[in-house]
XYZ file of C-alpha atoms in Angstrom:
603
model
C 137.290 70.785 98.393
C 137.951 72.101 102.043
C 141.161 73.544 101.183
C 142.309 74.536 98.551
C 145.715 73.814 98.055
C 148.026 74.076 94.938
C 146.962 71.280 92.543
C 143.128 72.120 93.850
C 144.056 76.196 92.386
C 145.144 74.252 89.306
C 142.286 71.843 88.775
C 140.178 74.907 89.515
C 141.807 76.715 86.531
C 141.718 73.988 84.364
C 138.254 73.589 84.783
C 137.194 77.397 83.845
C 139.595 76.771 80.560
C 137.056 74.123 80.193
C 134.347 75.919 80.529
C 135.523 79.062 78.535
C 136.406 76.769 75.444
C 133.368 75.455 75.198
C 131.585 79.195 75.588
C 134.235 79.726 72.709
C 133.300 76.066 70.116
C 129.512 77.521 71.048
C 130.262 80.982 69.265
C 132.173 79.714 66.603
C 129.915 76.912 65.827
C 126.830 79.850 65.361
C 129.342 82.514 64.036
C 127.736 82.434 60.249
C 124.068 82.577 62.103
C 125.299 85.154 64.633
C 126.528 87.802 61.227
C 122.975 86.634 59.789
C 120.977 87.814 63.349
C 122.843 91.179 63.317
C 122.132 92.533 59.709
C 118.141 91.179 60.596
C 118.172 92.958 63.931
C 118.957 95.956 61.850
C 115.742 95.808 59.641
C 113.524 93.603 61.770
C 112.346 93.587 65.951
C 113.344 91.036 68.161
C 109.864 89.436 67.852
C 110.307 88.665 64.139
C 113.909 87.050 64.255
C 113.499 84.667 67.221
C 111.211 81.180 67.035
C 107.553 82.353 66.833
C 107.220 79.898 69.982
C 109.644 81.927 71.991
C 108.170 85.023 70.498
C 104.366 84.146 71.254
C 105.676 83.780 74.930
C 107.966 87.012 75.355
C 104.459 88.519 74.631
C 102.608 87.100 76.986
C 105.162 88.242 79.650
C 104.777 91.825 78.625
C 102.198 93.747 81.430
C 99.682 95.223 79.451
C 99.526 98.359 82.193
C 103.501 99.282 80.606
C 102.053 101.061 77.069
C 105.615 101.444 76.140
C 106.744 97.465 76.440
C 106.027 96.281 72.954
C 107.573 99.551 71.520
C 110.560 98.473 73.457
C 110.488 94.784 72.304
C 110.483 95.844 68.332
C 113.536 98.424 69.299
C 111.441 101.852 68.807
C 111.974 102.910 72.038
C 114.171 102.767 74.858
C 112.281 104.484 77.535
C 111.001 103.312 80.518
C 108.494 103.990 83.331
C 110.719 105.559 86.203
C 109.082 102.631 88.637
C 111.527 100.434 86.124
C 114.487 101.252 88.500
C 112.431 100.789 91.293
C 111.507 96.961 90.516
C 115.603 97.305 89.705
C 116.766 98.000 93.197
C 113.687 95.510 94.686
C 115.672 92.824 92.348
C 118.607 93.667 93.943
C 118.437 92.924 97.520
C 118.763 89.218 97.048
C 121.452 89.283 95.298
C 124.705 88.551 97.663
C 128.452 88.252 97.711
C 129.923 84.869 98.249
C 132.855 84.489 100.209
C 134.423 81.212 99.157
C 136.540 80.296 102.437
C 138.570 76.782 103.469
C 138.442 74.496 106.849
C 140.157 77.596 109.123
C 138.311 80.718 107.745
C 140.732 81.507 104.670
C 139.230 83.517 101.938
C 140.242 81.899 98.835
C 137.637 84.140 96.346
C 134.297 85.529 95.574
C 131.778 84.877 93.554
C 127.612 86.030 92.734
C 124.496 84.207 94.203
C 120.541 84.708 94.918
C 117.732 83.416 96.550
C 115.527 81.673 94.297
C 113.503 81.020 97.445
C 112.852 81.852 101.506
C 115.673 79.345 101.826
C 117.793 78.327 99.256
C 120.377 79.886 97.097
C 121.414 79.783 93.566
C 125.090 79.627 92.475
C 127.518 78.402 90.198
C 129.006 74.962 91.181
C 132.550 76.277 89.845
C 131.737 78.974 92.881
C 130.625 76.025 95.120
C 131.171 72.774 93.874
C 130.605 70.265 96.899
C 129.311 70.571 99.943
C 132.405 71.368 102.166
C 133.492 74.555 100.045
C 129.261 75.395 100.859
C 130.006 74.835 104.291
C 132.787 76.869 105.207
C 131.520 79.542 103.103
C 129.301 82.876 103.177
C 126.413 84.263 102.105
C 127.387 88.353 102.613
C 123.850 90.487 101.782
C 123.362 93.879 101.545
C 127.231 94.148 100.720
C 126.899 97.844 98.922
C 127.515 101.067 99.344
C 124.309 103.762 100.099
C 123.817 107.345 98.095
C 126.833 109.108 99.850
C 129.190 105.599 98.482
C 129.404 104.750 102.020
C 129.474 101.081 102.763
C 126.286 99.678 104.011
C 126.388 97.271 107.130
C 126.748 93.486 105.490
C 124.816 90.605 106.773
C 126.447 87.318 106.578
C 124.856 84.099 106.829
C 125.793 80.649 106.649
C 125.003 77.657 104.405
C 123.349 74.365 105.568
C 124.016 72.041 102.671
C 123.257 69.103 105.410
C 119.688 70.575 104.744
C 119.657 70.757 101.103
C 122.302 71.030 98.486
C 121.780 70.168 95.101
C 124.647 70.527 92.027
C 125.794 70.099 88.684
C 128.893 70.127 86.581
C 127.815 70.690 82.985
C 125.173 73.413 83.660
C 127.566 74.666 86.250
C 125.036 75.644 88.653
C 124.886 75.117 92.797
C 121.529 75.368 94.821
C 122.309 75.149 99.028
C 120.136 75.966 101.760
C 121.120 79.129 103.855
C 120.449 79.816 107.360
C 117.437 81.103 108.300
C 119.206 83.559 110.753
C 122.488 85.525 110.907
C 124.824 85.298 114.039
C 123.908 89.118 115.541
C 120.103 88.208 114.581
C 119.230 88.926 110.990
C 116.574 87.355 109.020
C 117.216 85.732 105.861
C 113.887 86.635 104.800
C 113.970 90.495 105.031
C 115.860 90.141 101.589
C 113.364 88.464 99.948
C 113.830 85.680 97.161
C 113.545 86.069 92.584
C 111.320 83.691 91.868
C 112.536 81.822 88.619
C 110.041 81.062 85.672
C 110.342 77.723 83.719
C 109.190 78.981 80.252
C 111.875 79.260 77.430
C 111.328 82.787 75.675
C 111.579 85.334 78.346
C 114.216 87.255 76.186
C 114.743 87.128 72.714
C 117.526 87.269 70.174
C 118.733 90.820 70.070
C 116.989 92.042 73.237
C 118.735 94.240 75.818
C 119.511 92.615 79.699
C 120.950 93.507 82.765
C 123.200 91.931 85.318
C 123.305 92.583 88.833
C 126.568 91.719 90.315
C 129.959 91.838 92.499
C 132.620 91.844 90.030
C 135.817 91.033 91.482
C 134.308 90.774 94.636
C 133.245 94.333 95.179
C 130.711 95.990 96.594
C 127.386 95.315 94.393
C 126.521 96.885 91.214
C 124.288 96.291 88.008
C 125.001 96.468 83.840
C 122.048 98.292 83.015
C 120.675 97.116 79.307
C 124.272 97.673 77.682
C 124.073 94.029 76.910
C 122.405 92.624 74.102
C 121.590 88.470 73.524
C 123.474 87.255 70.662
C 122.652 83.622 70.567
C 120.289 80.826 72.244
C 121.410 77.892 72.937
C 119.326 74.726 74.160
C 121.035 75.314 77.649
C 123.046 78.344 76.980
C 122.873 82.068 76.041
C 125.536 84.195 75.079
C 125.131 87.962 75.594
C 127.429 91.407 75.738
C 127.818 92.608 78.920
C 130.544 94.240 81.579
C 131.435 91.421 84.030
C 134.541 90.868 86.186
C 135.705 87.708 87.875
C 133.648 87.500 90.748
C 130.740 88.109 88.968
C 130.071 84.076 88.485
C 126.500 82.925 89.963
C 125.214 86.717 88.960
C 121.799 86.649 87.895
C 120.926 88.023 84.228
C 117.461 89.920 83.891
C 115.048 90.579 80.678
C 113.765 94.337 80.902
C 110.965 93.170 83.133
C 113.863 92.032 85.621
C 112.411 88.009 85.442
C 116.071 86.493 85.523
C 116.483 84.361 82.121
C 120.103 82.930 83.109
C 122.855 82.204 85.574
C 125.763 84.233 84.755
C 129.394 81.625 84.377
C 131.401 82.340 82.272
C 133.461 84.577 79.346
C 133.956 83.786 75.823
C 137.386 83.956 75.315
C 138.831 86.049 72.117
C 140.737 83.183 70.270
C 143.278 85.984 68.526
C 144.017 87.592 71.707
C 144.092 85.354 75.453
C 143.698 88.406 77.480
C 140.335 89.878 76.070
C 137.171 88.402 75.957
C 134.312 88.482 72.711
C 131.039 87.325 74.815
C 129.827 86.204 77.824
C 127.398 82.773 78.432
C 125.478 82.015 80.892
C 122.944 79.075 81.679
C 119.402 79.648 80.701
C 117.052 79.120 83.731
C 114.495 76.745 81.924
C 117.346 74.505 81.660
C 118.288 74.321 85.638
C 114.675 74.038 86.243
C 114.346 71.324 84.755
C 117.379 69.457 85.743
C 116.386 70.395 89.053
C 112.724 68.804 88.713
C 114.103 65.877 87.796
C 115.926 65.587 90.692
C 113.205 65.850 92.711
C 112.268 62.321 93.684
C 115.572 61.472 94.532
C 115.239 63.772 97.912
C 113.636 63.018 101.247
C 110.053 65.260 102.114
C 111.395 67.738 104.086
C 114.015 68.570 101.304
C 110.929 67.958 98.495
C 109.179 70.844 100.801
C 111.953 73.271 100.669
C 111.911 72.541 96.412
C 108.137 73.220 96.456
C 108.203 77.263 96.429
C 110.888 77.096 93.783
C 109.257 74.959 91.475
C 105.354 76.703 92.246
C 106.930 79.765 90.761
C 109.074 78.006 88.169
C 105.581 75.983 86.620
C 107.374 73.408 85.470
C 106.662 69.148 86.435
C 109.706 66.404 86.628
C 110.556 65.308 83.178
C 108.412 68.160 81.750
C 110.191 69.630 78.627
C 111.312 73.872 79.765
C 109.794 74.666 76.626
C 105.800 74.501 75.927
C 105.226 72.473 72.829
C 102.744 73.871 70.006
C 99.122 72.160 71.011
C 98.717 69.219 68.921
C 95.180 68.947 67.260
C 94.093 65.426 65.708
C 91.157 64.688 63.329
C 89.824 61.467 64.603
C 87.681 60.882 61.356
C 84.148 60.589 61.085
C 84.039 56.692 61.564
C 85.002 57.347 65.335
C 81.742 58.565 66.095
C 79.499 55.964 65.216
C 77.478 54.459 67.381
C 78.322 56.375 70.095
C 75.474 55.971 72.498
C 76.662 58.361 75.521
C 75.025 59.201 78.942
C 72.753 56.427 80.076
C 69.786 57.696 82.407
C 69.032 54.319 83.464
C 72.391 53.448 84.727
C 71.970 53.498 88.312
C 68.910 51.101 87.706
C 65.395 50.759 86.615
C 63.999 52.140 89.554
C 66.452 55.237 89.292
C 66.207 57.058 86.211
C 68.293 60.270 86.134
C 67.989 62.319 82.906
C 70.136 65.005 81.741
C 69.100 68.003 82.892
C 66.566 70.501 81.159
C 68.056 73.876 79.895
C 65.722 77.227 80.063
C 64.434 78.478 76.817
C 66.905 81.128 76.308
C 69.381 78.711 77.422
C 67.646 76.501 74.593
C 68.415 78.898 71.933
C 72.040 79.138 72.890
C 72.878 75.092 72.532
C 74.970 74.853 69.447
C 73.288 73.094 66.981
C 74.553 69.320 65.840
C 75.087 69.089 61.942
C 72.170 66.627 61.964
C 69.817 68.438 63.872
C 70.596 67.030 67.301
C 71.776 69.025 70.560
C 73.505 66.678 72.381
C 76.843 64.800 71.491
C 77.184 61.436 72.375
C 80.943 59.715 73.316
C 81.588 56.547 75.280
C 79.777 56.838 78.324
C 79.379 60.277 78.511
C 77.499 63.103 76.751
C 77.799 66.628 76.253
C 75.685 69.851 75.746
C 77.155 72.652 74.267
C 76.536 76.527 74.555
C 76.637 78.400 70.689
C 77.811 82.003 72.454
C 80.258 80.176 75.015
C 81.878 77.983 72.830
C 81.806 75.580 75.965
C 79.980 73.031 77.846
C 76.953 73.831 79.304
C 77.220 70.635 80.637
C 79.172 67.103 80.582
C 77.203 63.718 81.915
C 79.031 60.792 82.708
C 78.333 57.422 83.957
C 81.278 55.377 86.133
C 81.486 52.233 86.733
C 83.664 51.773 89.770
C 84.287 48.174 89.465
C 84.791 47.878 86.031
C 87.287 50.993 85.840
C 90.701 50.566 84.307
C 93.700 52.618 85.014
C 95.069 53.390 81.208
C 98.014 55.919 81.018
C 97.515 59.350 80.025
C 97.704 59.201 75.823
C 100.570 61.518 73.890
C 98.634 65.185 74.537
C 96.864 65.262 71.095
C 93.269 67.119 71.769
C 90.954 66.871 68.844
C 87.765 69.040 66.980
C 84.085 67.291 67.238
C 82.988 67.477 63.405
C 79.670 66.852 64.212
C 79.244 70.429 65.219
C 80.856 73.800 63.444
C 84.129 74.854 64.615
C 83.352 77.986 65.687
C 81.364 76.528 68.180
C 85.025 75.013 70.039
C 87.424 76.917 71.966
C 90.899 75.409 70.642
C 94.309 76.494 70.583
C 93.770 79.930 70.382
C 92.414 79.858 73.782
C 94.614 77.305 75.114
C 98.439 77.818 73.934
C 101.006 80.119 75.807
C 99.657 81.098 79.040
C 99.235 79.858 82.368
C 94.976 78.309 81.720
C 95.173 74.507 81.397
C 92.866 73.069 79.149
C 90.836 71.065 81.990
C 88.681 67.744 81.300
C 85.456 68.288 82.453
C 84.235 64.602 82.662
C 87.756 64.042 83.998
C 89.938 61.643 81.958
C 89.881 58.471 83.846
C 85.780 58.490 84.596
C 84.341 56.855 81.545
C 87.498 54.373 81.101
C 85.824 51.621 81.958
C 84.590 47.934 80.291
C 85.527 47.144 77.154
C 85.186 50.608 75.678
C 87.736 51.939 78.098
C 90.419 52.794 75.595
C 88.128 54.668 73.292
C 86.386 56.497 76.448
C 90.044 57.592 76.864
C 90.679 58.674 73.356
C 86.769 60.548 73.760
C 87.994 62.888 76.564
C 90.450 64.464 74.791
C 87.916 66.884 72.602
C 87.998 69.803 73.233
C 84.222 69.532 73.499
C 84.909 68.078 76.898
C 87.494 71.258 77.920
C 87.752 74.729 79.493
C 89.594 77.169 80.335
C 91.193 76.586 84.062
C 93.986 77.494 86.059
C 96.476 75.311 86.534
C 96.442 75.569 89.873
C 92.478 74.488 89.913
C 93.098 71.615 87.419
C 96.129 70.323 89.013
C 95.485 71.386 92.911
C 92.744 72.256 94.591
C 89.804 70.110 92.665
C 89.422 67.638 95.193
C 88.792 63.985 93.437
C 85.067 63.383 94.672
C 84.128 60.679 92.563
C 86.340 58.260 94.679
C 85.153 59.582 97.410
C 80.951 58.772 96.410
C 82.231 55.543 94.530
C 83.859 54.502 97.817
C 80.515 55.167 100.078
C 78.214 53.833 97.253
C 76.064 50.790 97.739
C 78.637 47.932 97.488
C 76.418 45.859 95.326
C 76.189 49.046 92.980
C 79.302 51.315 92.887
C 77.919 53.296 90.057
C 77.969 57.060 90.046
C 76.309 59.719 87.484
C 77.852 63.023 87.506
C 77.704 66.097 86.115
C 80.064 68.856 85.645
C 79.823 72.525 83.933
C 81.128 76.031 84.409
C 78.927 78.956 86.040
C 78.668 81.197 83.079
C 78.502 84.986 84.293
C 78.310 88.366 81.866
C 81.155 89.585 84.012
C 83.420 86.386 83.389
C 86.580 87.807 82.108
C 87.560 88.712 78.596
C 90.643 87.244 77.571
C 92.374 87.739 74.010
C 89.279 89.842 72.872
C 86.981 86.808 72.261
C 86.911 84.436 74.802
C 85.020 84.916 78.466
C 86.660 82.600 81.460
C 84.173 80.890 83.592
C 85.491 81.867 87.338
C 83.420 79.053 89.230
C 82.657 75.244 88.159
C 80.107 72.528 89.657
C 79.938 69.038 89.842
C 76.252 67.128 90.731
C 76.890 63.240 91.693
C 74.310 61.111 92.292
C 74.382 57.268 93.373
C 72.102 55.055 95.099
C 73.125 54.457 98.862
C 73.578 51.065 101.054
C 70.063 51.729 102.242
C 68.659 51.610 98.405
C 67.958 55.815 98.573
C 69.124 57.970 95.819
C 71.742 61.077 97.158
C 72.233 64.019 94.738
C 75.018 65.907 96.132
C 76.085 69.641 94.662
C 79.611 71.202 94.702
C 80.826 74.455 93.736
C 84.328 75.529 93.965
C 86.090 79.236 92.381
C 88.749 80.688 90.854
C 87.723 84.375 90.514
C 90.544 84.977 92.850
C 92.881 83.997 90.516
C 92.159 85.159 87.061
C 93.005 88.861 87.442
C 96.761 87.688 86.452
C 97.100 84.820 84.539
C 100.921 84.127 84.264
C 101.652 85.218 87.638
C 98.704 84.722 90.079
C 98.387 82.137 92.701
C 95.913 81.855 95.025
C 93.747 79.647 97.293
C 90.739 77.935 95.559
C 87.354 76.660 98.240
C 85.414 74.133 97.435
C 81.769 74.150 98.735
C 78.900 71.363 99.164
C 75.965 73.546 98.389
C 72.221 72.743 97.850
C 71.706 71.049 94.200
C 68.504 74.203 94.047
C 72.172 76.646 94.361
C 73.486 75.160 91.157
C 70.254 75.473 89.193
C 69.903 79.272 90.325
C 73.307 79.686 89.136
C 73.724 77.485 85.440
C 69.610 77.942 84.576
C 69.519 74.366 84.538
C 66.908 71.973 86.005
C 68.188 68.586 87.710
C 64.279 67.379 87.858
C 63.498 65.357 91.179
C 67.397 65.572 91.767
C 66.717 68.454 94.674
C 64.640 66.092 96.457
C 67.622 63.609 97.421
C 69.528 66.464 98.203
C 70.797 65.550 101.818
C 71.504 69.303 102.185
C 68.656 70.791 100.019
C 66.532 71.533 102.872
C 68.808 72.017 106.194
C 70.853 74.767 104.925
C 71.327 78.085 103.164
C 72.684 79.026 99.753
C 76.295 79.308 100.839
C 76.488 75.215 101.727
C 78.922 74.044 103.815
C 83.175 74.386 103.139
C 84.748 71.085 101.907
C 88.666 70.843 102.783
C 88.678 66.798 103.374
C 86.068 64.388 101.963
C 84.744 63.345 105.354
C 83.717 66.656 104.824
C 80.895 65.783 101.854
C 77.543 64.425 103.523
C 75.670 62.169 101.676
């Protein structure tokens, strides 16, 4: 839509009519709910009338430095640090006027947009809905006016939807690639991006937002918490709030200014054609993941330019934008008979490699089995677990590279070990609502192997064999080093026994009052090289940089090859004769050696 002609205006118009009656069979449809949500909101806080998913997650958002947050959430208080206009103005700057021109440089309207990241821009696709109107168009910044209402100087830059441009009709949203420089010399990136978060519940039923704007095209400005959420959609919210035309593609902001929608469209006030009853806009979880989604369907460079957005947004292709309560399954006690675990003989006879040997007040830590033992058994793995910790002290597994099947990942069901108490297993109230994935320890696809495969599968899932990490660890940086030994094993063999555990430190975090986060993990292989020698190798990687924040931190994990003696000073464990087919044990300090490629690892 180069130019827009006459029947172009019209199909334009006709398409907001659209949109606007659909706002419109939205509010009716919820009107009885919406009269119910009102006389609650009078006698109850936002946190008791919305879903106590959504609400479990608003609270997770709130920064426990801000003493006045929750006071604000339950409406018994509506003041506010004074660095809360602050973070306001920071929110603003990349927020833009779009000048919506045709083929010879007509301006035909205006509408709202932001960067989402260095490079690319979020819209509404009635504001830009292909990419000619994207490329005739501009992105105006800093288009306000200072403390004495003089204008500022605008910066206009251009879009490149030949680089990326991405759209859709029925969540009306647009998201184009700009130019990373203006014509007299600007950078895109002094205006800095909002990063968008994929989580559904960053603003509840009855709580206050803001909307920072250019209403009929004017200079910038911002409807500051006079606008209250009346209904949640699955893709929509509606809200009351002072918009003009112009103000489509405006971002809408919770109190913490995290924007929860894209701003589209007014709910039209069936008795009367000229006024308007609501607003909607298009929750952000929802564009997310239409946009992940989308993702294979684009080329690497344009898969790179995705990659900031969806880092901050959390969310995978196909994943659901709303985390789903953790589902916990009692397997039954049948399951875990004859269960005969770790075998120290696997890598032969001649190489016997026992599970390690705790010190005695390590000893009086294990938490007890509910026959007496200490050690619980699955399918080709076994597990030792600390009483105080509630977690492994350590996991032992034996692989079988070339019996090893490649099962698919079972529904996300996690189960309780009833051999031991309970209280001795971090669960869901570790796990649920935050950013801390619950990480395998032996990982998932180790053990899968020979005829037991499916039930080594099933085995992993406990949350025995779990703990608390980072998604960015888990999912990241945790560089897969079993292929790598299995690969450069003795070809006749291709076994491996590893173990895995967290470093467990007094100053580990405290998190929800009751649970400490290990910061660093380890890993011990051992296998039996070509030239019939055992090789113990030790790795240590962190995370200690990451845990100060957990819903918003990101950070670079290292992962180090370090003498198997370093992991024993560190756990209290002893590996036996493992330190002497340590290839490292005796050339090199306690710091090791930094692994960023396998080639890296020295067996």
């Amino acid at each position: 839509m180069s130019l827009l002609t006459e029947p172009c205006l019209k199909f334009l118009q006709e398409r907001l009519m659209t949109q606007q009656r659909d706002a419109l069979n939205r509010y009716i449809r919820r009107t009885r709910q919406r009269e119910k949500t009102q006389q609650e909101l009078l006698t109850r806080s936002s946190l008791e009338v919305d879903t106590p998913l959504r609400a479990a997650v608003r609270k997770e958002l709130i920064d426990p430095r801000d003493g006045l947050a929750m006071e604000r959430l339950i409406g018994e208080s509506d003041l506010f640090p004074i660095s809360y206009l602050e973070a306001g103005l920071k929110a603003s700057h990349p927020v833009c006027r779009i000048e919506i021109r045709d083929r010879i440089g007509r301006v035909l309207g205006h509408g709202t947009g932001f960067l989402v990241t260095p490079a690319l821009l979020l819209t509404n696709n009635h504001v830009l809905e292909d990419s000619d109107s994207a490329r005739f168009s501009l992105a105006q910044f800093n288009y306000e006016v200072d403390l004495n209402l003089m204008p500022r100087q605008a910066k206009s830059f251009r879009f490149i939807p030949e680089r990326f441009f991405l759209t859709d009709r029925k969540l009306d949203f647009t998201l184009v690639a700009v130019e990373e420089s203006s014509s007299d010399g600007s950078k895109l990136s002094e205006f800095g991006h909002l990063p968008l978060r994929g989580k559904s519940g960053k603003a509840l039923l009855g709580e206050y937002v803001s909307i920072i704007q250019h209403p009929s095209g004017a200079p910038k400005a911002v409807a500051i918490r006079e606008n209250r959420i009346t209904d949640v959609f699955d893709d929509f919210l509606h809200y009351t709030t002072d918009t003009l035309p112009g103000s489509s593609g405006s971002p809408v902001f919770n109190d913490d200014w995290l924007v929860i929608a894209l701003h589209h469209s007014g709910v039209p006030d069936p008795h009367d054609d000229t006024k308007y009853i609501a607003n909607e806009g298009i929750r952000i979880s929802s564009i997310l993941k239409f946009v992940s989604s989308q993702r294979p369907t684009f080329n690497a460079e344009q898969q790179q330019l995705l990659e900031p957005l969806l880092a901050d947004a959390a969310v995978k292709a196909g994943s659901a934008p709303e985390a789903e309560p953790l589902q916990v399954v009692d397997l039954g006690a049948e399951w875990y008979r004859n269960l005969t675990g770790y075998d120290p003989q696997f890598l032969g006879d001649s190489f016997e490699v026992p599970l390690p040997i705790l010190s005695p007040s390590l000893e009086a830590d294990i938490a007890p089995l509910k026959d007496g033992g200490r050690v619980l058994d699955y399918t080709h793995f076994s597990i030792v677990m600390s009483r105080s910790r509630r977690l492994a002290y350590y996991t032992a597994v034996n692989i079988d590279g070339s019996q090893l099947q490649n099962l698919s990942r079972n529904a996300d069901t996690w189960h309780f070990d009833p051999r031991i108490a309970q209280k001795y297993q971090c669960g869901p109230a570790l796990y649920e609502h935050n950013e801390l994935d619950r990480g395998h320890l032996v990982r998932r696809l180790d053990p899968v192997w020979g005829e037991a495969a499916a039930i080594a599968n099933e085995d992993t899932f406990h949350f025995t064999n779990c703990a608390p990490q980072h998604k960015y660890l888990n999912q990241r940086t945790w560089l897969d080093l079993e292929e790598y030994i299995l690969k450069n094993a003795g070809q006749s063999r291709l076994k491996v026994s590893v173990f895995t555990g967290p470093v467990f430190r007094g100053d580990d975090m405290l998190y929800r009052g009751k649970f400490r986060i290990p910061a660093e993990f380890w890993k011990v292989a051992v296998i039996v090289k070509e030239d019939g020698n055992l090789s113990a190798t030790a790795y240590l990687q962190t995370q200690k940089n990451l845990l100060d924040d957990l819903e918003f931190a990101y950070g670079q994990y290292k992962t180090y090859q370090v003498p198997v003696a370093v992991i024993e000073g560190l756990t209290g464990l002893d590996f036996n004769t493992l330190r002497q087919h340590d290839p490292i044990g005796r050339k090199e300090a306690a710091v090791g050696h930094l692994i960023e490629h396998p080639e890296d690892i020295r067996l």
